[in-house]
Amino acid sequence: MIDYSKMLSDKIVNIKPSGIRKFFDLLNEAKDVVGLTVGQPDFPTPWHISEKAIQSIEKNKTFYTPNSGLVPLREAICAYLDRRFKLKYEPSNEVIVTVGGSEALDVSLRALINPGDEVILPLPAFVCYEPIIELCGGKPVIINTKVENKFRLTAAELKAAITDKTKLLVLPFPNNPTGAILDEKDLAEIAEVLRPTNIAVLSDEIYAELTYGRHHVSIASFEGMRERTIIASGFSKAYAMTGWRLGYIAAPREITEQIYKIHQYGIMCAPTASQFAGIEAMEAGDEDIEYMKSQYNRRRMMLLDGLRTLGFECFEPEGAFYLFPKVTDERMTSEVFCEKLLHEGGVAIVPGTAFGDCGEGFARISYAYSMQHIEQALERMEKFLKNM
Ligand code: PMP
């Protein structure tokens, strides 16, 4: 008899599976459900982008690319970062093209964390940071962001969390699941706290293009920050390219040199056809972003109005494509509320606790869905609440 407990890595066995997955499994079993759960655009990839990948295959450009990615893609990423966010990076040694933003986050964390290092992580946040920090032997130091601060990380909270073991701050804004952003003032105050320290920043800017009413600002654009910041980003959200698995890192050469090794040994290079599509997205995708963003914005306002009319308290988030309303109180957990809404109301949303304990009382509702779909969900929620 094989003893799997001896066969497998303790570190892996002790990692909890994602709370999102658990809810999606429930969802798969349920029938006649209107879901507002998914964290991906409902738009198809703009055709002029897809076409470039198809053409590359037709021309038999089906070989490995350089490990860091096609040179024209790295150049296009640098031109894009400069054009959109006034960030200057050198294509030859400060950019690595990755398999989605997911790989960008994974290899960045692995390149920085030594066992015992403390990593400051504001929650609620996307589910991957905490388990990867733990796999690296790091210690996540959680900051529970607060609804009264619109789920922003404050400089005071950051300052209070820093110890002499702090290695890294993960900065997940615009935020999944809350939709919170950090504006220039927030970032300036955070930069001031970090400037005298040796703490690095992993800034997950995958939703940078999806902000409403204001332009995204990167922490790397503040004095003393570029040299300590790794920007992790990707094509999934802004260009509706989740399935292409394309992302990138931009960071100082001293950091990318180390990240490069993990990427080279583990991945080789991002998919070649996707990289050709990526060049087109970076060079000619600005209008697509504008169009999709304007649609998300209409949906955001409709869903926000709808939820408030139903009596939910919800702050107006300025980024990504999620709302994070308060759905329940001490009488019921978020998870129970979401299960009831699923089984009795036929609407699926994700309990806030899937993104950290401080998500208790809240739920993530995605508006990356058509207006009709959102309307139908709101109608069902109204009925459900009446019967509850
Ligand atoms: N960061 C955040 C905040 C996300 O929400 C996601 C996907 N949901 C990712 C990174 C990873 O996206 P991808 O690997 O598709 O680029």
PDB file of C-alpha atoms in Angstrom, residues 18-282:
ATOM      1  CA  SER A  18      -9.142  28.113  -3.216  1.00  0.00           C
ATOM      2  CA  GLY A  19     -12.441  29.240  -1.654  1.00  0.00           C
ATOM      3  CA  ILE A  20     -13.603  30.315  -5.108  1.00  0.00           C
ATOM      4  CA  ARG A  21     -13.277  26.749  -6.398  1.00  0.00           C
ATOM      5  CA  LYS A  22     -15.451  25.392  -3.632  1.00  0.00           C
ATOM      6  CA  PHE A  23     -18.234  27.743  -4.606  1.00  0.00           C
ATOM      7  CA  PHE A  24     -17.854  26.992  -8.304  1.00  0.00           C
ATOM      8  CA  ASP A  25     -18.258  23.290  -7.556  1.00  0.00           C
ATOM      9  CA  LEU A  26     -21.593  24.030  -5.863  1.00  0.00           C
ATOM     10  CA  LEU A  27     -22.522  26.131  -8.857  1.00  0.00           C
ATOM     11  CA  ASN A  28     -21.812  23.334 -11.295  1.00  0.00           C
ATOM     12  CA  GLU A  29     -24.299  21.094  -9.518  1.00  0.00           C
ATOM     13  CA  ALA A  30     -27.078  23.712  -9.408  1.00  0.00           C
ATOM     14  CA  LYS A  31     -29.661  24.103 -12.196  1.00  0.00           C
ATOM     15  CA  ASP A  32     -31.292  27.233 -13.697  1.00  0.00           C
ATOM     16  CA  VAL A  33     -28.848  29.652 -12.155  1.00  0.00           C
ATOM     17  CA  VAL A  34     -28.022  33.195 -13.245  1.00  0.00           C
ATOM     18  CA  GLY A  35     -24.360  33.575 -12.353  1.00  0.00           C
ATOM     19  CA  LEU A  36     -22.522  36.800 -11.569  1.00  0.00           C
ATOM     20  CA  THR A  37     -19.426  34.999 -10.429  1.00  0.00           C
ATOM     21  CA  VAL A  38     -16.896  35.041 -13.197  1.00  0.00           C
ATOM     22  CA  GLY A  39     -13.790  37.212 -13.188  1.00  0.00           C
ATOM     23  CA  GLN A  40     -13.323  37.440 -16.914  1.00  0.00           C
ATOM     24  CA  PRO A  41     -14.622  39.674 -19.712  1.00  0.00           C
ATOM     25  CA  ASP A  42     -17.694  38.407 -21.582  1.00  0.00           C
ATOM     26  CA  PHE A  43     -16.417  40.067 -24.783  1.00  0.00           C
ATOM     27  CA  PRO A  44     -14.618  38.024 -27.410  1.00  0.00           C
ATOM     28  CA  THR A  45     -10.975  38.942 -28.017  1.00  0.00           C
ATOM     29  CA  PRO A  46     -10.977  41.782 -30.597  1.00  0.00           C
ATOM     30  CA  TRP A  47     -10.637  40.111 -33.971  1.00  0.00           C
ATOM     31  CA  HIS A  48      -7.669  42.161 -35.211  1.00  0.00           C
ATOM     32  CA  ILE A  49      -5.755  40.802 -32.202  1.00  0.00           C
ATOM     33  CA  SER A  50      -6.769  37.157 -32.751  1.00  0.00           C
ATOM     34  CA  GLU A  51      -5.968  37.487 -36.439  1.00  0.00           C
ATOM     35  CA  LYS A  52      -2.311  38.242 -35.762  1.00  0.00           C
ATOM     36  CA  ALA A  53      -1.976  34.956 -33.891  1.00  0.00           C
ATOM     37  CA  ILE A  54      -3.698  33.064 -36.717  1.00  0.00           C
ATOM     38  CA  GLN A  55      -1.399  34.677 -39.274  1.00  0.00           C
ATOM     39  CA  SER A  56       1.661  33.743 -37.227  1.00  0.00           C
ATOM     40  CA  ILE A  57       0.588  30.099 -37.273  1.00  0.00           C
ATOM     41  CA  GLU A  58      -0.132  30.261 -41.012  1.00  0.00           C
ATOM     42  CA  LYS A  59       3.420  31.498 -41.490  1.00  0.00           C
ATOM     43  CA  ASN A  60       4.744  28.622 -39.366  1.00  0.00           C
ATOM     44  CA  LYS A  61       6.004  30.890 -36.639  1.00  0.00           C
ATOM     45  CA  THR A  62       5.476  28.078 -34.199  1.00  0.00           C
ATOM     46  CA  PHE A  63       8.853  27.869 -32.473  1.00  0.00           C
ATOM     47  CA  TYR A  64      10.124  28.913 -29.069  1.00  0.00           C
ATOM     48  CA  THR A  65      10.640  32.636 -28.676  1.00  0.00           C
ATOM     49  CA  PRO A  66      13.446  34.135 -26.580  1.00  0.00           C
ATOM     50  CA  ASN A  67      12.815  33.239 -22.928  1.00  0.00           C
ATOM     51  CA  SER A  68      11.888  36.821 -22.072  1.00  0.00           C
ATOM     52  CA  GLY A  69       9.490  37.012 -25.016  1.00  0.00           C
ATOM     53  CA  LEU A  70       9.597  38.255 -28.600  1.00  0.00           C
ATOM     54  CA  VAL A  71      11.700  41.410 -28.891  1.00  0.00           C
ATOM     55  CA  PRO A  72       8.911  43.355 -30.703  1.00  0.00           C
ATOM     56  CA  LEU A  73       6.495  42.372 -27.934  1.00  0.00           C
ATOM     57  CA  ARG A  74       8.831  43.583 -25.201  1.00  0.00           C
ATOM     58  CA  GLU A  75       9.324  46.807 -27.141  1.00  0.00           C
ATOM     59  CA  ALA A  76       5.571  47.177 -27.555  1.00  0.00           C
ATOM     60  CA  ILE A  77       5.006  46.604 -23.818  1.00  0.00           C
ATOM     61  CA  CYS A  78       7.560  49.292 -22.940  1.00  0.00           C
ATOM     62  CA  ALA A  79       6.025  51.749 -25.413  1.00  0.00           C
ATOM     63  CA  TYR A  80       2.590  50.973 -23.961  1.00  0.00           C
ATOM     64  CA  LEU A  81       3.686  51.456 -20.338  1.00  0.00           C
ATOM     65  CA  ASP A  82       5.230  54.791 -21.284  1.00  0.00           C
ATOM     66  CA  ARG A  83       2.209  55.917 -23.331  1.00  0.00           C
ATOM     67  CA  ARG A  84      -0.439  54.944 -20.784  1.00  0.00           C
ATOM     68  CA  PHE A  85       1.272  55.314 -17.401  1.00  0.00           C
ATOM     69  CA  LYS A  86       4.467  57.328 -18.028  1.00  0.00           C
ATOM     70  CA  LEU A  87       6.615  54.396 -16.910  1.00  0.00           C
ATOM     71  CA  LYS A  88       9.994  53.865 -18.538  1.00  0.00           C
ATOM     72  CA  TYR A  89      11.388  50.347 -18.883  1.00  0.00           C
ATOM     73  CA  GLU A  90      14.139  48.915 -21.038  1.00  0.00           C
ATOM     74  CA  PRO A  91      12.879  46.147 -23.387  1.00  0.00           C
ATOM     75  CA  SER A  92      16.189  44.277 -23.458  1.00  0.00           C
ATOM     76  CA  ASN A  93      16.455  43.520 -19.745  1.00  0.00           C
ATOM     77  CA  GLU A  94      13.592  44.959 -17.673  1.00  0.00           C
ATOM     78  CA  VAL A  95      10.606  43.085 -19.109  1.00  0.00           C
ATOM     79  CA  ILE A  96       9.716  39.381 -19.089  1.00  0.00           C
ATOM     80  CA  VAL A  97       6.705  38.055 -20.968  1.00  0.00           C
ATOM     81  CA  THR A  98       4.919  35.455 -18.834  1.00  0.00           C
ATOM     82  CA  VAL A  99       2.125  32.899 -18.981  1.00  0.00           C
ATOM     83  CA  GLY A 100      -0.578  35.242 -17.726  1.00  0.00           C
ATOM     84  CA  GLY A 101      -0.411  37.610 -14.817  1.00  0.00           C
ATOM     85  CA  SER A 102      -0.553  34.427 -12.720  1.00  0.00           C
ATOM     86  CA  GLU A 103       2.957  33.362 -13.678  1.00  0.00           C
ATOM     87  CA  ALA A 104       4.185  36.929 -13.246  1.00  0.00           C
ATOM     88  CA  LEU A 105       2.990  36.864  -9.628  1.00  0.00           C
ATOM     89  CA  ASP A 106       4.302  33.376  -8.940  1.00  0.00           C
ATOM     90  CA  VAL A 107       7.844  33.911 -10.218  1.00  0.00           C
ATOM     91  CA  SER A 108       8.091  37.348  -8.621  1.00  0.00           C
ATOM     92  CA  LEU A 109       7.173  36.026  -5.194  1.00  0.00           C
ATOM     93  CA  ARG A 110       9.545  33.110  -5.586  1.00  0.00           C
ATOM     94  CA  ALA A 111      12.406  35.372  -6.626  1.00  0.00           C
ATOM     95  CA  LEU A 112      12.062  37.583  -3.556  1.00  0.00           C
ATOM     96  CA  ILE A 113      11.007  35.516  -0.565  1.00  0.00           C
ATOM     97  CA  ASN A 114      13.404  33.716   1.744  1.00  0.00           C
ATOM     98  CA  PRO A 115      11.959  31.384   4.408  1.00  0.00           C
ATOM     99  CA  GLY A 116      10.891  33.459   7.397  1.00  0.00           C
ATOM    100  CA  ASP A 117      10.435  36.703   5.453  1.00  0.00           C
ATOM    101  CA  GLU A 118       7.305  38.661   6.195  1.00  0.00           C
ATOM    102  CA  VAL A 119       5.158  39.706   3.260  1.00  0.00           C
ATOM    103  CA  ILE A 120       2.517  42.350   3.835  1.00  0.00           C
ATOM    104  CA  LEU A 121      -0.708  41.440   2.100  1.00  0.00           C
ATOM    105  CA  PRO A 122      -3.809  43.636   2.135  1.00  0.00           C
ATOM    106  CA  LEU A 123      -7.019  41.589   2.028  1.00  0.00           C
ATOM    107  CA  PRO A 124      -9.571  40.957   0.622  1.00  0.00           C
ATOM    108  CA  ALA A 125      -7.561  40.100  -2.481  1.00  0.00           C
ATOM    109  CA  PHE A 126      -7.177  37.674  -5.324  1.00  0.00           C
ATOM    110  CA  VAL A 127      -6.651  34.172  -4.020  1.00  0.00           C
ATOM    111  CA  CYS A 128      -3.173  33.270  -5.255  1.00  0.00           C
ATOM    112  CA  TYR A 129      -0.859  35.501  -3.209  1.00  0.00           C
ATOM    113  CA  GLU A 130      -1.232  33.888   0.190  1.00  0.00           C
ATOM    114  CA  PRO A 131      -0.621  30.246  -0.817  1.00  0.00           C
ATOM    115  CA  ILE A 132       2.388  31.166  -2.957  1.00  0.00           C
ATOM    116  CA  ILE A 133       3.900  33.222  -0.140  1.00  0.00           C
ATOM    117  CA  GLU A 134       3.442  30.178   2.109  1.00  0.00           C
ATOM    118  CA  LEU A 135       4.963  27.826  -0.460  1.00  0.00           C
ATOM    119  CA  CYS A 136       8.039  30.055  -0.444  1.00  0.00           C
ATOM    120  CA  GLY A 137       8.250  29.709   3.344  1.00  0.00           C
ATOM    121  CA  GLY A 138       7.261  33.341   3.762  1.00  0.00           C
ATOM    122  CA  LYS A 139       4.871  34.634   6.386  1.00  0.00           C
ATOM    123  CA  PRO A 140       1.846  36.545   5.104  1.00  0.00           C
ATOM    124  CA  VAL A 141       1.178  39.552   7.329  1.00  0.00           C
ATOM    125  CA  ILE A 142      -2.433  40.347   6.624  1.00  0.00           C
ATOM    126  CA  ILE A 143      -3.871  43.837   6.650  1.00  0.00           C
ATOM    127  CA  ASN A 144      -7.655  43.750   6.702  1.00  0.00           C
ATOM    128  CA  THR A 145      -8.734  46.731   4.621  1.00  0.00           C
ATOM    129  CA  LYS A 146     -11.982  48.344   5.719  1.00  0.00           C
ATOM    130  CA  VAL A 147     -15.225  49.256   4.028  1.00  0.00           C
ATOM    131  CA  GLU A 148     -15.168  52.677   5.727  1.00  0.00           C
ATOM    132  CA  ASN A 149     -11.909  53.334   3.823  1.00  0.00           C
ATOM    133  CA  LYS A 150     -13.495  51.968   0.630  1.00  0.00           C
ATOM    134  CA  PHE A 151     -11.175  48.974   1.052  1.00  0.00           C
ATOM    135  CA  ARG A 152      -8.071  51.061   0.346  1.00  0.00           C
ATOM    136  CA  LEU A 153      -4.765  50.325   2.010  1.00  0.00           C
ATOM    137  CA  THR A 154      -3.826  53.269   4.209  1.00  0.00           C
ATOM    138  CA  ALA A 155      -0.283  54.411   4.946  1.00  0.00           C
ATOM    139  CA  ALA A 156      -1.007  54.138   8.674  1.00  0.00           C
ATOM    140  CA  GLU A 157      -2.067  50.481   8.316  1.00  0.00           C
ATOM    141  CA  LEU A 158       1.055  49.759   6.302  1.00  0.00           C
ATOM    142  CA  LYS A 159       3.333  51.482   8.778  1.00  0.00           C
ATOM    143  CA  ALA A 160       1.862  49.512  11.670  1.00  0.00           C
ATOM    144  CA  ALA A 161       2.467  46.200   9.855  1.00  0.00           C
ATOM    145  CA  ILE A 162       6.161  46.756   9.081  1.00  0.00           C
ATOM    146  CA  THR A 163       8.745  44.920  11.182  1.00  0.00           C
ATOM    147  CA  ASP A 164      12.463  44.280  10.668  1.00  0.00           C
ATOM    148  CA  LYS A 165      11.457  41.024   8.928  1.00  0.00           C
ATOM    149  CA  THR A 166       9.287  42.715   6.282  1.00  0.00           C
ATOM    150  CA  LYS A 167      10.597  41.894   2.836  1.00  0.00           C
ATOM    151  CA  LEU A 168       7.784  42.775   0.511  1.00  0.00           C
ATOM    152  CA  LEU A 169       4.462  44.545   0.140  1.00  0.00           C
ATOM    153  CA  VAL A 170       1.906  43.047  -2.240  1.00  0.00           C
ATOM    154  CA  LEU A 171      -0.159  45.879  -3.696  1.00  0.00           C
ATOM    155  CA  PRO A 172      -3.262  44.406  -5.345  1.00  0.00           C
ATOM    156  CA  PHE A 173      -4.998  47.498  -6.772  1.00  0.00           C
ATOM    157  CA  PRO A 174      -7.328  47.978  -8.648  1.00  0.00           C
ATOM    158  CA  ASN A 175      -8.566  45.190  -6.457  1.00  0.00           C
ATOM    159  CA  ASN A 176     -10.283  41.896  -7.094  1.00  0.00           C
ATOM    160  CA  PRO A 177     -12.773  41.367  -5.321  1.00  0.00           C
ATOM    161  CA  THR A 178     -13.600  44.818  -3.912  1.00  0.00           C
ATOM    162  CA  GLY A 179     -13.071  47.028  -6.985  1.00  0.00           C
ATOM    163  CA  ALA A 180     -11.104  49.421  -4.747  1.00  0.00           C
ATOM    164  CA  ILE A 181      -8.364  51.554  -6.240  1.00  0.00           C
ATOM    165  CA  LEU A 182      -5.557  53.629  -4.748  1.00  0.00           C
ATOM    166  CA  ASP A 183      -5.393  57.211  -5.975  1.00  0.00           C
ATOM    167  CA  GLU A 184      -2.337  59.438  -6.238  1.00  0.00           C
ATOM    168  CA  LYS A 185      -2.645  60.699  -2.684  1.00  0.00           C
ATOM    169  CA  ASP A 186      -2.940  57.169  -1.222  1.00  0.00           C
ATOM    170  CA  LEU A 187       0.081  56.048  -3.217  1.00  0.00           C
ATOM    171  CA  ALA A 188       2.163  59.102  -2.314  1.00  0.00           C
ATOM    172  CA  GLU A 189       1.565  58.370   1.378  1.00  0.00           C
ATOM    173  CA  ILE A 190       2.436  54.688   0.931  1.00  0.00           C
ATOM    174  CA  ALA A 191       5.591  55.658  -0.969  1.00  0.00           C
ATOM    175  CA  GLU A 192       6.587  57.927   1.884  1.00  0.00           C
ATOM    176  CA  VAL A 193       6.367  55.029   4.341  1.00  0.00           C
ATOM    177  CA  LEU A 194       8.401  52.746   2.067  1.00  0.00           C
ATOM    178  CA  ARG A 195      11.077  55.206   0.916  1.00  0.00           C
ATOM    179  CA  PRO A 196      13.384  54.907   3.949  1.00  0.00           C
ATOM    180  CA  THR A 197      13.100  51.085   3.975  1.00  0.00           C
ATOM    181  CA  ASN A 198      14.464  48.261   1.842  1.00  0.00           C
ATOM    182  CA  ILE A 199      10.986  46.809   1.283  1.00  0.00           C
ATOM    183  CA  ALA A 200      10.078  45.719  -2.245  1.00  0.00           C
ATOM    184  CA  VAL A 201       6.634  46.143  -3.832  1.00  0.00           C
ATOM    185  CA  LEU A 202       4.844  43.611  -5.987  1.00  0.00           C
ATOM    186  CA  SER A 203       2.205  45.727  -7.710  1.00  0.00           C
ATOM    187  CA  ASP A 204      -0.488  43.642  -9.400  1.00  0.00           C
ATOM    188  CA  GLU A 205      -1.747  46.050 -12.052  1.00  0.00           C
ATOM    189  CA  ILE A 206      -3.742  43.634 -14.157  1.00  0.00           C
ATOM    190  CA  TYR A 207      -6.848  45.842 -13.802  1.00  0.00           C
ATOM    191  CA  ALA A 208      -4.956  49.096 -14.487  1.00  0.00           C
ATOM    192  CA  GLU A 209      -6.985  49.771 -17.646  1.00  0.00           C
ATOM    193  CA  LEU A 210     -10.301  49.217 -15.912  1.00  0.00           C
ATOM    194  CA  THR A 211     -10.753  52.302 -13.773  1.00  0.00           C
ATOM    195  CA  TYR A 212     -13.803  54.535 -13.966  1.00  0.00           C
ATOM    196  CA  GLY A 213     -13.650  58.292 -13.864  1.00  0.00           C
ATOM    197  CA  ARG A 214      -9.927  58.478 -13.199  1.00  0.00           C
ATOM    198  CA  HIS A 215      -6.725  57.227 -14.758  1.00  0.00           C
ATOM    199  CA  HIS A 216      -4.693  54.504 -13.034  1.00  0.00           C
ATOM    200  CA  VAL A 217      -1.442  55.596 -11.420  1.00  0.00           C
ATOM    201  CA  SER A 218       1.331  53.113 -10.697  1.00  0.00           C
ATOM    202  CA  ILE A 219       3.302  53.093  -7.447  1.00  0.00           C
ATOM    203  CA  ALA A 220       6.405  52.784  -9.653  1.00  0.00           C
ATOM    204  CA  SER A 221       5.936  56.362 -10.858  1.00  0.00           C
ATOM    205  CA  PHE A 222       6.658  57.821  -7.398  1.00  0.00           C
ATOM    206  CA  GLU A 223      10.096  58.927  -6.304  1.00  0.00           C
ATOM    207  CA  GLY A 224      12.167  56.090  -4.909  1.00  0.00           C
ATOM    208  CA  MET A 225       9.629  53.433  -5.929  1.00  0.00           C
ATOM    209  CA  ARG A 226      10.618  52.289  -9.417  1.00  0.00           C
ATOM    210  CA  GLU A 227      13.808  50.727  -8.124  1.00  0.00           C
ATOM    211  CA  ARG A 228      11.921  48.546  -5.627  1.00  0.00           C
ATOM    212  CA  THR A 229       8.780  47.748  -7.622  1.00  0.00           C
ATOM    213  CA  ILE A 230       7.828  44.769  -9.712  1.00  0.00           C
ATOM    214  CA  ILE A 231       4.822  45.459 -11.903  1.00  0.00           C
ATOM    215  CA  ALA A 232       2.903  42.274 -12.669  1.00  0.00           C
ATOM    216  CA  SER A 233       0.297  42.661 -15.357  1.00  0.00           C
ATOM    217  CA  GLY A 234      -1.302  40.919 -18.294  1.00  0.00           C
ATOM    218  CA  PHE A 235      -3.643  40.889 -21.238  1.00  0.00           C
ATOM    219  CA  SER A 236      -6.532  38.884 -19.745  1.00  0.00           C
ATOM    220  CA  LYS A 237      -8.739  41.639 -18.378  1.00  0.00           C
ATOM    221  CA  ALA A 238      -8.066  44.717 -20.518  1.00  0.00           C
ATOM    222  CA  TYR A 239      -8.136  42.934 -23.897  1.00  0.00           C
ATOM    223  CA  ALA A 240     -10.509  40.054 -23.100  1.00  0.00           C
ATOM    224  CA  MET A 241      -7.707  37.526 -23.555  1.00  0.00           C
ATOM    225  CA  THR A 242      -7.996  35.190 -20.552  1.00  0.00           C
ATOM    226  CA  GLY A 243      -7.491  32.036 -22.601  1.00  0.00           C
ATOM    227  CA  TRP A 244      -4.369  33.279 -24.354  1.00  0.00           C
ATOM    228  CA  ARG A 245      -2.384  33.074 -21.136  1.00  0.00           C
ATOM    229  CA  LEU A 246      -0.255  36.133 -21.639  1.00  0.00           C
ATOM    230  CA  GLY A 247       1.175  38.508 -19.064  1.00  0.00           C
ATOM    231  CA  TYR A 248       4.355  40.342 -18.187  1.00  0.00           C
ATOM    232  CA  ILE A 249       6.669  41.670 -15.531  1.00  0.00           C
ATOM    233  CA  ALA A 250       8.365  45.059 -15.591  1.00  0.00           C
ATOM    234  CA  ALA A 251      11.043  45.641 -12.967  1.00  0.00           C
ATOM    235  CA  PRO A 252      14.628  46.837 -12.510  1.00  0.00           C
ATOM    236  CA  ARG A 253      17.253  44.649 -14.161  1.00  0.00           C
ATOM    237  CA  GLU A 254      18.689  43.460 -10.817  1.00  0.00           C
ATOM    238  CA  ILE A 255      15.302  41.861 -10.080  1.00  0.00           C
ATOM    239  CA  THR A 256      14.342  40.623 -13.570  1.00  0.00           C
ATOM    240  CA  GLU A 257      17.713  38.823 -13.858  1.00  0.00           C
ATOM    241  CA  GLN A 258      16.728  36.593 -10.945  1.00  0.00           C
ATOM    242  CA  ILE A 259      13.087  36.173 -11.982  1.00  0.00           C
ATOM    243  CA  TYR A 260      14.313  35.255 -15.445  1.00  0.00           C
ATOM    244  CA  LYS A 261      15.999  32.110 -14.127  1.00  0.00           C
ATOM    245  CA  ILE A 262      12.807  30.729 -12.587  1.00  0.00           C
ATOM    246  CA  HIS A 263      10.843  31.560 -15.730  1.00  0.00           C
ATOM    247  CA  GLN A 264      13.510  30.034 -17.981  1.00  0.00           C
ATOM    248  CA  TYR A 265      13.739  26.748 -16.115  1.00  0.00           C
ATOM    249  CA  GLY A 266      10.031  26.369 -15.403  1.00  0.00           C
ATOM    250  CA  ILE A 267       8.323  27.807 -18.478  1.00  0.00           C
ATOM    251  CA  MET A 268      10.802  28.452 -21.343  1.00  0.00           C
ATOM    252  CA  CYS A 269       8.570  31.078 -22.926  1.00  0.00           C
ATOM    253  CA  ALA A 270       4.944  32.179 -23.157  1.00  0.00           C
ATOM    254  CA  PRO A 271       2.943  30.646 -26.055  1.00  0.00           C
ATOM    255  CA  THR A 272       4.321  32.004 -29.335  1.00  0.00           C
ATOM    256  CA  ALA A 273       1.009  32.634 -31.117  1.00  0.00           C
ATOM    257  CA  SER A 274      -0.278  34.485 -28.051  1.00  0.00           C
ATOM    258  CA  GLN A 275       2.787  36.704 -28.134  1.00  0.00           C
ATOM    259  CA  PHE A 276       2.043  37.730 -31.721  1.00  0.00           C
ATOM    260  CA  ALA A 277      -1.498  38.603 -30.660  1.00  0.00           C
ATOM    261  CA  GLY A 278      -0.013  40.522 -27.731  1.00  0.00           C
ATOM    262  CA  ILE A 279       2.005  42.813 -30.006  1.00  0.00           C
ATOM    263  CA  GLU A 280      -1.190  43.839 -31.793  1.00  0.00           C
ATOM    264  CA  ALA A 281      -3.003  44.381 -28.481  1.00  0.00           C
ATOM    265  CA  MET A 282      -0.253  46.659 -27.159  1.00  0.00           C
TER     266      MET A 282
END
